[in-house]
mmCIF file of C-alpha atoms in Angstrom:
data_model
loop_
_atom_site.group_PDB
_atom_site.id
_atom_site.type_symbol
_atom_site.label_atom_id
_atom_site.label_comp_id
_atom_site.label_asym_id
_atom_site.label_seq_id
_atom_site.Cartn_x
_atom_site.Cartn_y
_atom_site.Cartn_z
ATOM 1 C CA MET A 1 -35.921 22.481 -29.966
ATOM 2 C CA SER A 2 -35.711 26.157 -29.257
ATOM 3 C CA THR A 3 -32.256 26.410 -30.825
ATOM 4 C CA ASN A 4 -33.753 24.549 -33.973
ATOM 5 C CA THR A 5 -36.591 27.148 -34.070
ATOM 6 C CA THR A 6 -34.237 30.234 -33.627
ATOM 7 C CA GLU A 7 -32.124 28.685 -36.510
ATOM 8 C CA THR A 8 -35.328 28.291 -38.818
ATOM 9 C CA ASN A 9 -36.381 31.911 -38.013
ATOM 10 C CA ILE A 10 -32.905 33.173 -38.753
ATOM 11 C CA GLU A 11 -32.876 31.192 -42.125
ATOM 12 C CA ASN A 12 -36.268 32.515 -43.142
ATOM 13 C CA ASN A 13 -35.234 36.158 -42.348
ATOM 14 C CA ASP A 14 -32.224 35.884 -44.347
ATOM 15 C CA GLU A 15 -34.466 34.365 -47.148
ATOM 16 C CA GLU A 16 -36.630 37.460 -46.949
ATOM 17 C CA VAL A 17 -33.947 39.650 -47.012
ATOM 18 C CA LEU A 18 -32.442 38.261 -49.971
ATOM 19 C CA GLU A 19 -35.967 38.127 -51.612
ATOM 20 C CA ASP A 20 -36.333 41.958 -50.807
ATOM 21 C CA GLU A 21 -32.830 42.864 -52.214
ATOM 22 C CA LYS A 22 -34.035 40.989 -55.675
ATOM 23 C CA SER A 23 -37.285 42.698 -55.693
ATOM 24 C CA LYS A 24 -35.434 46.190 -55.295
ATOM 25 C CA LYS A 25 -32.987 45.257 -57.896
ATOM 26 C CA SER A 26 -35.718 43.884 -60.275
ATOM 27 C CA SER A 27 -37.662 47.221 -59.539
ATOM 28 C CA GLN A 28 -34.516 49.358 -60.233
ATOM 29 C CA LEU A 29 -33.545 47.612 -63.599
ATOM 30 C CA ASN A 30 -37.253 47.754 -64.581
ATOM 31 C CA ASN A 31 -37.282 51.768 -64.014
ATOM 32 C CA VAL A 32 -33.685 51.901 -66.031
ATOM 33 C CA LEU A 33 -35.244 49.917 -68.894
ATOM 34 C CA ARG A 34 -38.332 52.082 -68.877
ATOM 35 C CA LEU A 35 -36.421 55.268 -68.863
ATOM 36 C CA LEU A 36 -34.023 53.979 -71.906
ATOM 37 C CA ILE A 37 -37.016 52.945 -73.667
ATOM 38 C CA SER A 38 -38.691 56.415 -73.206
ATOM 39 C CA VAL A 39 -35.758 58.224 -74.064
ATOM 40 C CA VAL A 40 -35.112 55.944 -77.176
ATOM 41 C CA ALA A 41 -38.779 56.570 -78.242
ATOM 42 C CA PHE A 42 -38.570 60.283 -77.679
ATOM 43 C CA ILE A 43 -35.268 60.367 -79.778
ATOM 44 C CA CYS A 44 -37.055 58.248 -82.679
ATOM 45 C CA LEU A 45 -39.927 60.620 -82.597
ATOM 46 C CA ILE A 46 -38.131 63.676 -83.008
ATOM 47 C CA LYS A 47 -35.513 62.236 -85.572
ATOM 48 C CA PHE A 48 -38.289 60.144 -87.618
ATOM 49 C CA GLY A 49 -41.040 62.306 -87.062
ATOM 50 C CA LYS A 50 -42.474 65.296 -89.080
ATOM 51 C CA VAL A 51 -41.966 67.650 -86.216
ATOM 52 C CA ASN A 52 -39.261 70.332 -86.898
ATOM 53 C CA ILE A 53 -37.915 71.060 -83.583
ATOM 54 C CA ASN A 54 -36.747 74.759 -84.487
ATOM 55 C CA ASP A 55 -40.201 75.641 -85.604
ATOM 56 C CA ALA A 56 -41.618 73.952 -82.337
ATOM 57 C CA VAL A 57 -39.283 76.138 -80.359
ATOM 58 C CA LYS A 58 -39.983 79.106 -82.109
ATOM 59 C CA TYR A 59 -43.776 78.789 -81.693
ATOM 60 C CA LEU A 60 -43.314 77.879 -78.031
ATOM 61 C CA LEU A 61 -41.426 80.914 -77.223
ATOM 62 C CA LYS A 62 -44.078 83.248 -79.051
ATOM 63 C CA VAL A 63 -46.757 81.642 -76.617
ATOM 64 C CA ASP A 64 -48.085 84.283 -74.219
ATOM 65 C CA PRO A 65 -46.821 82.668 -70.672
ATOM 66 C CA VAL A 66 -50.116 83.564 -68.911
ATOM 67 C CA TYR A 67 -52.276 81.586 -71.517
ATOM 68 C CA PHE A 68 -49.711 78.642 -71.313
ATOM 69 C CA ILE A 69 -50.100 78.358 -67.700
ATOM 70 C CA LEU A 70 -53.589 78.705 -67.563
ATOM 71 C CA ALA A 71 -54.001 76.126 -70.106
ATOM 72 C CA PHE A 72 -51.390 73.729 -68.511
ATOM 73 C CA LEU A 73 -53.518 74.437 -65.111
ATOM 74 C CA SER A 74 -56.927 73.775 -66.659
ATOM 75 C CA TYR A 75 -55.609 70.427 -68.076
ATOM 76 C CA GLN A 76 -54.148 69.365 -64.881
ATOM 77 C CA ALA A 77 -57.610 70.014 -63.345
ATOM 78 C CA THR A 78 -59.307 68.008 -65.956
ATOM 79 C CA MET A 79 -56.788 65.062 -65.052
ATOM 80 C CA PHE A 80 -57.477 65.322 -61.376
ATOM 81 C CA LEU A 81 -61.269 65.607 -62.049
ATOM 82 C CA SER A 82 -61.131 62.540 -64.519
ATOM 83 C CA ALA A 83 -59.174 60.416 -61.418
ATOM 84 C CA ILE A 84 -62.394 61.351 -59.211
ATOM 85 C CA ARG A 85 -64.420 60.228 -61.721
ATOM 86 C CA SER A 86 -62.321 56.998 -62.011
ATOM 87 C CA HIS A 87 -62.061 56.357 -58.544
ATOM 88 C CA SER A 88 -66.046 56.411 -58.054
ATOM 89 C CA SER A 89 -66.795 54.245 -60.913
ATOM 90 C CA SER A 90 -63.991 51.874 -60.262
ATOM 91 C CA ARG A 91 -65.227 51.549 -56.359
ATOM 92 C CA ALA A 92 -68.709 50.974 -57.694
ATOM 93 C CA LEU A 93 -67.392 47.792 -59.606
ATOM 94 C CA GLY A 94 -65.418 46.350 -57.026
ATOM 95 C CA PHE A 95 -62.108 47.600 -57.868
ATOM 96 C CA ARG A 96 -60.058 48.948 -54.646
ATOM 97 C CA LYS A 97 -57.238 51.373 -56.472
ATOM 98 C CA LYS A 98 -56.366 54.281 -54.496
ATOM 99 C CA TYR A 99 -57.209 57.920 -55.922
ATOM 100 C CA LEU A 100 -53.360 58.398 -56.594
ATOM 101 C CA GLN A 101 -53.026 55.261 -58.447
ATOM 102 C CA LEU A 102 -56.368 56.116 -60.640
ATOM 103 C CA LEU A 103 -54.636 59.563 -61.257
ATOM 104 C CA GLN A 104 -51.404 57.970 -62.399
ATOM 105 C CA LEU A 105 -53.300 55.676 -64.607
ATOM 106 C CA ASN A 106 -54.840 58.763 -66.187
ATOM 107 C CA PHE A 107 -51.588 60.325 -67.074
ATOM 108 C CA ILE A 108 -50.355 56.926 -68.268
ATOM 109 C CA GLY A 109 -53.508 56.642 -70.609
ATOM 110 C CA THR A 110 -53.090 59.972 -71.735
ATOM 111 C CA PHE A 111 -49.421 59.449 -72.682
ATOM 112 C CA PHE A 112 -50.305 56.310 -74.621
ATOM 113 C CA ASN A 113 -53.227 58.231 -76.283
ATOM 114 C CA ASN A 114 -50.944 60.780 -77.701
ATOM 115 C CA PHE A 115 -48.135 58.319 -78.837
ATOM 116 C CA LEU A 116 -50.173 55.271 -80.082
ATOM 117 C CA PRO A 117 -52.112 55.465 -83.475
ATOM 118 C CA THR A 118 -55.499 55.751 -81.864
ATOM 119 C CA THR A 119 -56.974 56.795 -78.758
ATOM 120 C CA PHE A 120 -57.880 53.096 -77.893
ATOM 121 C CA GLY A 121 -54.166 52.396 -76.879
ATOM 122 C CA GLY A 122 -54.337 54.420 -73.799
ATOM 123 C CA ASP A 123 -57.668 53.152 -72.808
ATOM 124 C CA ALA A 124 -56.217 49.630 -73.100
ATOM 125 C CA VAL A 125 -53.416 50.301 -71.103
ATOM 126 C CA ARG A 126 -55.704 51.846 -68.403
ATOM 127 C CA GLY A 127 -57.631 48.712 -68.402
ATOM 128 C CA TYR A 128 -54.811 46.623 -68.088
ATOM 129 C CA TYR A 129 -53.495 48.352 -65.266
ATOM 130 C CA LEU A 130 -56.755 48.680 -63.677
ATOM 131 C CA LYS A 131 -57.410 44.873 -63.790
ATOM 132 C CA ARG A 132 -53.718 44.149 -62.617
ATOM 133 C CA GLY A 133 -53.838 43.004 -59.062
ATOM 134 C CA SER A 134 -57.482 42.139 -58.638
ATOM 135 C CA ASP A 135 -59.353 38.934 -59.147
ATOM 136 C CA LEU A 136 -62.246 40.702 -61.019
ATOM 137 C CA PRO A 137 -63.099 39.865 -64.710
ATOM 138 C CA ILE A 138 -61.638 41.768 -67.404
ATOM 139 C CA LYS A 139 -65.170 42.782 -68.222
ATOM 140 C CA LYS A 140 -65.512 45.059 -65.264
ATOM 141 C CA ALA A 141 -62.059 46.888 -66.177
ATOM 142 C CA ILE A 142 -63.916 47.376 -69.781
ATOM 143 C CA ALA A 143 -66.905 48.434 -68.311
ATOM 144 C CA CYS A 144 -65.340 51.127 -65.884
ATOM 145 C CA ILE A 145 -63.473 52.689 -68.989
ATOM 146 C CA PHE A 146 -66.347 52.602 -71.033
ATOM 147 C CA TYR A 147 -68.443 54.413 -68.381
ATOM 148 C CA GLU A 148 -65.602 56.921 -67.992
ATOM 149 C CA ARG A 149 -65.434 57.630 -71.777
ATOM 150 C CA TYR A 150 -69.340 57.798 -71.866
ATOM 151 C CA THR A 151 -69.678 60.104 -68.994
ATOM 152 C CA GLY A 152 -66.683 62.618 -70.300
ATOM 153 C CA MET A 153 -68.539 62.801 -73.571
ATOM 154 C CA ILE A 154 -71.825 63.424 -71.624
ATOM 155 C CA VAL A 155 -70.021 66.466 -70.052
ATOM 156 C CA LEU A 156 -68.133 67.632 -73.073
ATOM 157 C CA PHE A 157 -71.631 67.771 -74.880
ATOM 158 C CA TRP A 158 -73.620 69.797 -72.249
ATOM 159 C CA CYS A 159 -70.563 72.095 -71.802
ATOM 160 C CA ALA A 160 -70.427 72.779 -75.460
ATOM 161 C CA SER A 161 -74.297 73.060 -75.457
ATOM 162 C CA ILE A 162 -74.372 75.576 -72.784
ATOM 163 C CA THR A 163 -71.295 77.547 -74.300
ATOM 164 C CA PHE A 164 -73.319 77.541 -77.755
ATOM 165 C CA ILE A 165 -76.564 78.888 -75.896
ATOM 166 C CA LEU A 166 -74.738 81.579 -73.993
ATOM 167 C CA GLN A 167 -72.845 82.608 -77.114
ATOM 168 C CA ASN A 168 -76.345 82.851 -79.110
ATOM 169 C CA LEU A 169 -77.771 85.006 -76.431
ATOM 170 C CA GLY A 170 -74.660 87.280 -76.614
ATOM 171 C CA LEU A 171 -73.553 86.692 -73.377
ATOM 172 C CA ILE A 172 -70.182 85.595 -74.307
ATOM 173 C CA GLY A 173 -68.202 86.757 -77.388
#
């Protein structure tokens, strides 16, 4: 009986190893396909888009590096803050995504917002990935994305209002 049990355990372990190898190969294939699709999309964007690469490079070289770095760091800071907001709102609705997963979702959503015709595309992708892997209804993912958009708009409104008031008071130029 113990020999039978040992043989069964060995067979089960072999099956698990085979499944792990299949999973790794499938994951590697998916990554290669994603990279290939991204490269093709980027080439199509350059070739068929209305962007003149020479002009873009010329203007990019004229940019003051200090301002470019400040703008880049400011944008990254907003992405990290947005991920904090996403984390708190998704937790409140029952999603159990980690902070870094939500940060990734923000970058993915931003990518799709920039390359799809409307900003709705990035939100749809973020909602899909937020919902994926959970048994919560899609309504909660939609509510989470809506809440994030709403609070972002409120924060933007208040920042613009404060800046407008400070400018009218002569405190900023």
